[in-house]
mmCIF file of C-alpha atoms and ligand atoms in Angstrom:
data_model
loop_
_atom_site.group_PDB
_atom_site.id
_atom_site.type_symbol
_atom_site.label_atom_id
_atom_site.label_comp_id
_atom_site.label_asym_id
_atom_site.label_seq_id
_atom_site.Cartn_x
_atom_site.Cartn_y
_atom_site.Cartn_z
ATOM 1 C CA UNK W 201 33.778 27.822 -2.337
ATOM 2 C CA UNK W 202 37.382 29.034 -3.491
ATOM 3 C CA UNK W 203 39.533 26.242 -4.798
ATOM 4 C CA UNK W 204 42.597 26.460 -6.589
ATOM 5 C CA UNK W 205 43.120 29.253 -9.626
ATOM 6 C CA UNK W 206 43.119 27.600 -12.714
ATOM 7 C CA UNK W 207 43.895 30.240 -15.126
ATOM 8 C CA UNK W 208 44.408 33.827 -15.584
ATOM 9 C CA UNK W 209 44.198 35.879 -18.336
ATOM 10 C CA UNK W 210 44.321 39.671 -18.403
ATOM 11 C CA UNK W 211 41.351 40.949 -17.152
ATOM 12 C CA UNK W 212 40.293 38.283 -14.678
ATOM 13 C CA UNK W 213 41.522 35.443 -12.283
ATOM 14 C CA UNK W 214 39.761 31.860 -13.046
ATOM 15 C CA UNK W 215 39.249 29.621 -10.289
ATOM 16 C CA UNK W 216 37.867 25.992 -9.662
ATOM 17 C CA UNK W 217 35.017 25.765 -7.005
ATOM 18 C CA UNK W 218 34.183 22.486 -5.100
ATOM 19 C CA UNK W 219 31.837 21.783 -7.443
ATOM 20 C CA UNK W 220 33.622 20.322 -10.720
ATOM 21 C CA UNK W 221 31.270 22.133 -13.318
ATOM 22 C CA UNK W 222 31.058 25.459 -11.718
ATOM 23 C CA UNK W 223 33.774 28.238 -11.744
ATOM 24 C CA UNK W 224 34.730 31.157 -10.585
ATOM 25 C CA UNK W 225 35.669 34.910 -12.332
ATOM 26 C CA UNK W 226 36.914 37.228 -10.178
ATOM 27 C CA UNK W 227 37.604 40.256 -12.366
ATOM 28 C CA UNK W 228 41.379 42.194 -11.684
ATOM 29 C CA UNK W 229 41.588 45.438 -11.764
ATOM 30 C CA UNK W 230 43.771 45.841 -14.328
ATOM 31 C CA UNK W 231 43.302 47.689 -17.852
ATOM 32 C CA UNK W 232 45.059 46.274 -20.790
ATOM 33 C CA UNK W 233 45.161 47.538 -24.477
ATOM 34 C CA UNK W 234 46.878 46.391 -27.928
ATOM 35 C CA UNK W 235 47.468 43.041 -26.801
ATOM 36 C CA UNK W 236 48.454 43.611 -23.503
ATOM 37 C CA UNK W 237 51.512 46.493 -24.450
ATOM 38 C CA UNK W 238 49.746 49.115 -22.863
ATOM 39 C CA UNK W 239 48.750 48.110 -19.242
ATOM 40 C CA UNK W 240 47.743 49.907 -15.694
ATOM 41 C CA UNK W 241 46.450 49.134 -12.553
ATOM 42 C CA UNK W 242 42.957 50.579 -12.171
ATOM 43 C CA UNK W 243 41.525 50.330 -8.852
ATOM 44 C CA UNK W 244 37.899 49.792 -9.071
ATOM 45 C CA UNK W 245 37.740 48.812 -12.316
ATOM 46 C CA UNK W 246 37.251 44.750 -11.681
ATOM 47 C CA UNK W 247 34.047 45.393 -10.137
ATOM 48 C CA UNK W 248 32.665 47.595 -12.961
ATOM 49 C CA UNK W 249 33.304 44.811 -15.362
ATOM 50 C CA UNK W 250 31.824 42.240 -13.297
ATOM 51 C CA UNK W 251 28.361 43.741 -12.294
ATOM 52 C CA UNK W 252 27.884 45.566 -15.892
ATOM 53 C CA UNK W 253 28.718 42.100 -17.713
ATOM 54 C CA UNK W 254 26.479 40.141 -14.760
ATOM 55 C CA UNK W 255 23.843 42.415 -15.601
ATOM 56 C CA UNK W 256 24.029 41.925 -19.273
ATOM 57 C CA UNK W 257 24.199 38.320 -18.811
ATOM 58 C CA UNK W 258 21.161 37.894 -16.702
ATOM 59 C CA UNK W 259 19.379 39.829 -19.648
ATOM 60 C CA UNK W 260 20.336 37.262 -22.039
ATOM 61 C CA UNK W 261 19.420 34.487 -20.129
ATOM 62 C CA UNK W 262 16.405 35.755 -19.295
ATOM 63 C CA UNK W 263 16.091 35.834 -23.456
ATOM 64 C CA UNK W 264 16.826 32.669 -23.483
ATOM 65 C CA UNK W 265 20.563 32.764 -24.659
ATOM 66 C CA UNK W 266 22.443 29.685 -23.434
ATOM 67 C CA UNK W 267 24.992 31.088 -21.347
ATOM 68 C CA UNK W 268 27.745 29.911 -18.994
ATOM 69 C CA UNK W 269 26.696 32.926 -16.520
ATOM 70 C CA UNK W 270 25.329 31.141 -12.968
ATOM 71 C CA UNK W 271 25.236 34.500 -10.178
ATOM 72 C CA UNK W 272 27.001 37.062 -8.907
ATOM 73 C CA UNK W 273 28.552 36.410 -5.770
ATOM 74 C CA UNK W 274 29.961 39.465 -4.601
ATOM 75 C CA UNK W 275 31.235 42.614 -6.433
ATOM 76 C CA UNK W 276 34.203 41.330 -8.457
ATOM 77 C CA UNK W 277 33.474 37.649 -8.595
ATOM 78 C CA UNK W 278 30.511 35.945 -10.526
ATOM 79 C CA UNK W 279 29.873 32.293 -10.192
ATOM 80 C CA UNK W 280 29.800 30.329 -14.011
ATOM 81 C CA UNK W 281 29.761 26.888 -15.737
ATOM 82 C CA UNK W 282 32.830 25.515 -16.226
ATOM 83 C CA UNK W 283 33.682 25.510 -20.732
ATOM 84 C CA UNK W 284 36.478 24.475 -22.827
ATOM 85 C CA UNK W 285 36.793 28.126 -24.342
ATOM 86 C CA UNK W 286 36.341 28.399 -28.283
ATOM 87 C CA UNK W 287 39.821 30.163 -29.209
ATOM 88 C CA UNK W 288 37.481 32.893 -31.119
ATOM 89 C CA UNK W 289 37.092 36.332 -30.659
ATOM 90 C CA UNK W 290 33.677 36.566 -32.585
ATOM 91 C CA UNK W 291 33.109 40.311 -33.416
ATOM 92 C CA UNK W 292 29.572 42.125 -34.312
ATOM 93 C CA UNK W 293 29.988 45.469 -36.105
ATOM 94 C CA UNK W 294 27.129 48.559 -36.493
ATOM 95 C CA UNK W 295 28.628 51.232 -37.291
ATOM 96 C CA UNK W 296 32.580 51.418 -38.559
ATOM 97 C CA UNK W 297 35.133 52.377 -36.420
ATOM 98 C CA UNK W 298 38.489 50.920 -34.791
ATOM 99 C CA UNK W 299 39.870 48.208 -37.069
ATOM 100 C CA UNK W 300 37.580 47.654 -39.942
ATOM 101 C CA UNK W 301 38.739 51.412 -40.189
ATOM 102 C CA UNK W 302 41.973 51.340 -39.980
ATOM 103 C CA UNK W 303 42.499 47.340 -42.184
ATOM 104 C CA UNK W 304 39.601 48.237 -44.896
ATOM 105 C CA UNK W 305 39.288 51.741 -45.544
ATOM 106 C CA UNK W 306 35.587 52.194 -44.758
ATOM 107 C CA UNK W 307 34.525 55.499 -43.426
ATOM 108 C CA UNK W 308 33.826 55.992 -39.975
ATOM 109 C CA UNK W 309 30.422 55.570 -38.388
ATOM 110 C CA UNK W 310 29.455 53.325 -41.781
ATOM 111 C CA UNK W 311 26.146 51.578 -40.652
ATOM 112 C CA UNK W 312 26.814 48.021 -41.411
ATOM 113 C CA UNK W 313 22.992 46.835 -42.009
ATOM 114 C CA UNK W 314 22.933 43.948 -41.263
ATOM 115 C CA UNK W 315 25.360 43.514 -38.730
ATOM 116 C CA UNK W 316 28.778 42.455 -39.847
ATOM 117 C CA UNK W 317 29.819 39.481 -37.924
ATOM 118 C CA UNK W 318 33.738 38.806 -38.005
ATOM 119 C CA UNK W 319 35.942 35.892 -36.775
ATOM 120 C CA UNK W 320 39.640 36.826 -35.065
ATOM 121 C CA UNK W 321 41.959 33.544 -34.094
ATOM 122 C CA UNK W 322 42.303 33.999 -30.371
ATOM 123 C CA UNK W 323 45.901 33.973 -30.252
ATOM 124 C CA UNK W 324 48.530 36.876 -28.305
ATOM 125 C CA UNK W 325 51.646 35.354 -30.468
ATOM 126 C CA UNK W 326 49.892 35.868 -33.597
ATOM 127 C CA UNK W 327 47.616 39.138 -32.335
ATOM 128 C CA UNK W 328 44.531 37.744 -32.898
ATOM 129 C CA UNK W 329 44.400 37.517 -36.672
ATOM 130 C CA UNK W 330 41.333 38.015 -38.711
ATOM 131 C CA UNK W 331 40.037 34.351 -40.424
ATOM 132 C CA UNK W 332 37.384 33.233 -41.972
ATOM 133 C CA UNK W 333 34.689 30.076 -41.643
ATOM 134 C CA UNK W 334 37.403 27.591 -43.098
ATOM 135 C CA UNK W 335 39.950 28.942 -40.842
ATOM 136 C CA UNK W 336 37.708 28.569 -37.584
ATOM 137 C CA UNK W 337 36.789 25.022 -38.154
ATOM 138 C CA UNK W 338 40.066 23.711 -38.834
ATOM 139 C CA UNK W 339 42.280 25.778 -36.019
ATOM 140 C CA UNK W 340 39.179 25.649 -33.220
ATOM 141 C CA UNK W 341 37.492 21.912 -33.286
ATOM 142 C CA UNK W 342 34.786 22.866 -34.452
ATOM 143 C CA UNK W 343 31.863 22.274 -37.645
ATOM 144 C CA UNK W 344 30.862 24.031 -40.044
ATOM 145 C CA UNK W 345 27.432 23.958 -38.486
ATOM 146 C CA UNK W 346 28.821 25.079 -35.056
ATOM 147 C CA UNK W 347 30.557 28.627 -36.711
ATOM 148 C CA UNK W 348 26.763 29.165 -38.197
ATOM 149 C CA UNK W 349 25.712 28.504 -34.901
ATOM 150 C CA UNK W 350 28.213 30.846 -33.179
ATOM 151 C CA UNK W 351 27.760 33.602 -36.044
ATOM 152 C CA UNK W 352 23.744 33.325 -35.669
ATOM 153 C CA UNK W 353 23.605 33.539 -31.863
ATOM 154 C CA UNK W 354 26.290 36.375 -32.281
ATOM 155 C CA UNK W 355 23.828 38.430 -34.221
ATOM 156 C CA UNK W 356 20.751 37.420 -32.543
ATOM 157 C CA UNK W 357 22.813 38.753 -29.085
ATOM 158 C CA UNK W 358 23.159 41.867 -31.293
ATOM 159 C CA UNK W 359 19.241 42.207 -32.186
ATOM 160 C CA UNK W 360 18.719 42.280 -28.185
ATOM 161 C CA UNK W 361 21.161 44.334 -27.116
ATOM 162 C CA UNK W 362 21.050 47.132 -29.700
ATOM 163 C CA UNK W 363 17.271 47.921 -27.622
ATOM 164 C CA UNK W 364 18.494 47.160 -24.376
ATOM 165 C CA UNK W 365 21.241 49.908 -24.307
ATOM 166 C CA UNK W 366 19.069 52.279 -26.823
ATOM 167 C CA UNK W 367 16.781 52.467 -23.693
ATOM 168 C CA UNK W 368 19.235 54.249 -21.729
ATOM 169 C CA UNK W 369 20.725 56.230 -24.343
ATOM 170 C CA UNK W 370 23.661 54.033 -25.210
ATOM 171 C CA UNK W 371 24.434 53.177 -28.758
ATOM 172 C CA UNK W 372 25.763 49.429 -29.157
ATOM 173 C CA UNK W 373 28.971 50.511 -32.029
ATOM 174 C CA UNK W 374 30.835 47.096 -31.794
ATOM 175 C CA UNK W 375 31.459 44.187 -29.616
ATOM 176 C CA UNK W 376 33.513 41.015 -29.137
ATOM 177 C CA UNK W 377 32.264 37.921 -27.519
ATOM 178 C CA UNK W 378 33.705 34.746 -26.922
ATOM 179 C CA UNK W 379 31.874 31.304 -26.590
ATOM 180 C CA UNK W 380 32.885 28.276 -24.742
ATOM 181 C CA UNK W 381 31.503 24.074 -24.804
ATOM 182 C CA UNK W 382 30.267 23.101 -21.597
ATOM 183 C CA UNK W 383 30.705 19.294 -19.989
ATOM 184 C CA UNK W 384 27.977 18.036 -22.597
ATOM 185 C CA UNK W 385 29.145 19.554 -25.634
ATOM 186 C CA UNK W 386 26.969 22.308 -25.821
ATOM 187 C CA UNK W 387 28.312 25.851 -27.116
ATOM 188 C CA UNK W 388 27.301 28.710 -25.035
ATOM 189 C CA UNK W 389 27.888 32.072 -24.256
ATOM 190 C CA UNK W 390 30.924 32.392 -21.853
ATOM 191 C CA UNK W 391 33.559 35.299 -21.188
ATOM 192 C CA UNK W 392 32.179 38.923 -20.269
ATOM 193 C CA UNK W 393 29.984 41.564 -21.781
ATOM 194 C CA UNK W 394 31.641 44.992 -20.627
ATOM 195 C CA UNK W 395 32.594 48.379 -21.602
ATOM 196 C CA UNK W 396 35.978 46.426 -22.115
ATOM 197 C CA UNK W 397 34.911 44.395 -25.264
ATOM 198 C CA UNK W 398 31.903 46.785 -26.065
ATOM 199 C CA UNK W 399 32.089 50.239 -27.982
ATOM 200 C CA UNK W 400 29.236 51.906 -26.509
ATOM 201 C CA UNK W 401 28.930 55.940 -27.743
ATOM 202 C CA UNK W 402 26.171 57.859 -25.772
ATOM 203 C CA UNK W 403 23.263 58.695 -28.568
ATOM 204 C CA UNK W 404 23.419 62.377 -27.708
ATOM 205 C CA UNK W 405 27.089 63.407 -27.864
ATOM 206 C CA UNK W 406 28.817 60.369 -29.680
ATOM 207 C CA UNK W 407 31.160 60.173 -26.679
ATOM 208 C CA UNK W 408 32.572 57.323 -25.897
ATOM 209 C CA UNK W 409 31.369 54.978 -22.954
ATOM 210 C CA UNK W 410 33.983 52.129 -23.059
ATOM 211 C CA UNK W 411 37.381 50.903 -23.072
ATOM 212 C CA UNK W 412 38.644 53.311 -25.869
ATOM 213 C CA UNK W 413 38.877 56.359 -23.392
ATOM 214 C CA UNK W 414 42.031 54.174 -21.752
ATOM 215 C CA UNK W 415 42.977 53.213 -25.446
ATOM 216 C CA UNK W 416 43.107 56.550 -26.764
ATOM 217 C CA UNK W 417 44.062 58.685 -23.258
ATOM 218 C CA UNK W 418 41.352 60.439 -24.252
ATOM 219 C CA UNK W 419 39.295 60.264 -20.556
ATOM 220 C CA UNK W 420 38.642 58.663 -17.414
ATOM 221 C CA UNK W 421 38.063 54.736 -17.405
ATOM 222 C CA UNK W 422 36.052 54.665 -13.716
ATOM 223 C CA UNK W 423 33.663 57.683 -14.870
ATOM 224 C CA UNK W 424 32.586 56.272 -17.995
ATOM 225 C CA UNK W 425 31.976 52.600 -16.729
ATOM 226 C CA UNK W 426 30.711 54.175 -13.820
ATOM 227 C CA UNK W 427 28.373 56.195 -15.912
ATOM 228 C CA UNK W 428 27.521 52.837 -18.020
ATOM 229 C CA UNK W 429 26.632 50.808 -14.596
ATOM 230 C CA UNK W 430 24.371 53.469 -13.399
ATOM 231 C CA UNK W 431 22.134 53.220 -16.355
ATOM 232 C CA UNK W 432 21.950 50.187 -16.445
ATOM 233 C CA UNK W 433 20.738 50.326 -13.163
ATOM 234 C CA UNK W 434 18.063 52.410 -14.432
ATOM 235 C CA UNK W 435 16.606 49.175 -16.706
ATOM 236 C CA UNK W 436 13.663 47.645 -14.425
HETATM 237 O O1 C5P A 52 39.667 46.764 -32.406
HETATM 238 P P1 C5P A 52 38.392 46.423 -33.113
HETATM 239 O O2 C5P A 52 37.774 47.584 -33.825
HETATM 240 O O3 C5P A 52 38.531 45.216 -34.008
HETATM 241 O O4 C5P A 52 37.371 45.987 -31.949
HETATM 242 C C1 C5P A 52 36.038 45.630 -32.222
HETATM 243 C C2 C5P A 52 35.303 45.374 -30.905
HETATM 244 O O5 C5P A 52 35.788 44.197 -30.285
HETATM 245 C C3 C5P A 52 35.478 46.495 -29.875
HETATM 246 O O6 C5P A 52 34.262 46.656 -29.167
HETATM 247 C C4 C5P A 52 36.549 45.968 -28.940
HETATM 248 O O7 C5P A 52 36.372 46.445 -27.625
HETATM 249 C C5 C5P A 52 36.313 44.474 -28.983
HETATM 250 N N1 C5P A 52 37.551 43.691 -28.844
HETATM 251 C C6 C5P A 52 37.810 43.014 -27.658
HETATM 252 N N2 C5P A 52 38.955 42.284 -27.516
HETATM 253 C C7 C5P A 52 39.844 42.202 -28.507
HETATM 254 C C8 C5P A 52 39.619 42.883 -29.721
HETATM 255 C C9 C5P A 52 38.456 43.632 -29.859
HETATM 256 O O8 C5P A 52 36.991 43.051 -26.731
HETATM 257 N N3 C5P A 52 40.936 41.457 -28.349
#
């Protein structure tokens, strides 16, 4: 059950359930870009995000990656384990494009083999800088053995779901996650996997599947993450 909100950050509402471990997301629809200076209301567009990233989640788990994901409950609210989030925005890069573009020069669609795995400081008054290892452990409470452990389940995420979206023609480009400790310590998995923190280009045409349409103006937000739920919903 519905207790109080706790939280809310731009994308979703947080709230506590009866239960003290277990929370709530219930996914807004709003669509924010460049730190929240470009913004709309998108109806619809809370319960894409919520059954793509419930669908991605139960994939994972089903692989075995600890994850804070419990059920869905309806079609913009999921039920989760309550975490302390990690103030990380943990990046995984294929192929350049966006800001490894823009900040390093490198030419776009670069395959990055293996994976490039990047750190951002999850922080709107500084914009989310770019850190390294060092950085992490001292500004997020964490070890040095817990960033390996973030980076290597970050890339092991990566190794299943390049295959899982290959299989219905999506290319996996780039994608943030974020990773939370639950009431005994452990890091997991938390925060949403979606065609808002995803690049996803369709193998065919290149086009893209994902939040960049609404970055760039460049197409319709509900098709394409309509498009990305349906085939998913191919996946047996
Ligand atoms: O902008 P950039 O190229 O660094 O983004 C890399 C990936 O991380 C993209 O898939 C983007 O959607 C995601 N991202 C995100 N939230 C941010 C920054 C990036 O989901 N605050």
């Amino acid at each position: 059950m519905k207790k109080e909100l706790l939280y809310q950050g731009k994308a979703k509402y947080v709230y506590q359930t009866d239960k003290p471990n277990q929370l709530i997301l219930a996914y807004k629809d709003q669509a924010t870009a460049f730190n929240g200076k470009k913004k709309e209301t998108i109806i619809g567009k809370g319960r894409f995000n919520n059954l793509i990233s419930a669908k991605v989640f139960q994939f994972l788990h089903d692989k075995k990656i600890p994850s804070h994901f419990i059920e869905l409950i309806n079609d913009t609210e999921q039920l989760v384990e309550k975490t302390m989030i990690i103030p990380l925005e943990v990046v995984v890069r294929n192929l350049a494009t966006g800001s490894i573009v823009k900040r390093l020069g490198f030419e776009e669609k670069t395959t990055f083999a293996p994976a490039l795995v990047e750190l951002y400081y999850k922080n709107d008054d500084l914009d989310d800088p770019i850190i390294n290892d060092q950085h992490a452990t001292l500004l997020t409470n964490t070890t040095e053995e817990e960033i390996e452990l973030i980076k290597g389940l970050a890339l092991k995420i990566n190794q299943l779901l390049i295959p899982y979206f290959e299989q219905v023609g999506v290319k996996l480009v780039d994608f943030k996650l974020e990773f939370g400790r639950n009431q005994s310590g452990k890091i997991v998995l938390a925060d949403e996997i979606s065609p808002d923190t995803c690049r996803f280009w369709d193998v065919e045409t290149n086009s893209s599947l994902d939040k960049d349409v609404f970055r760039q103006g460049t197409g319709d937000l509900l098709s394409v993450y309509q498009e990305i739920l349906n085939r998913l919903g191919e996946i047996k």
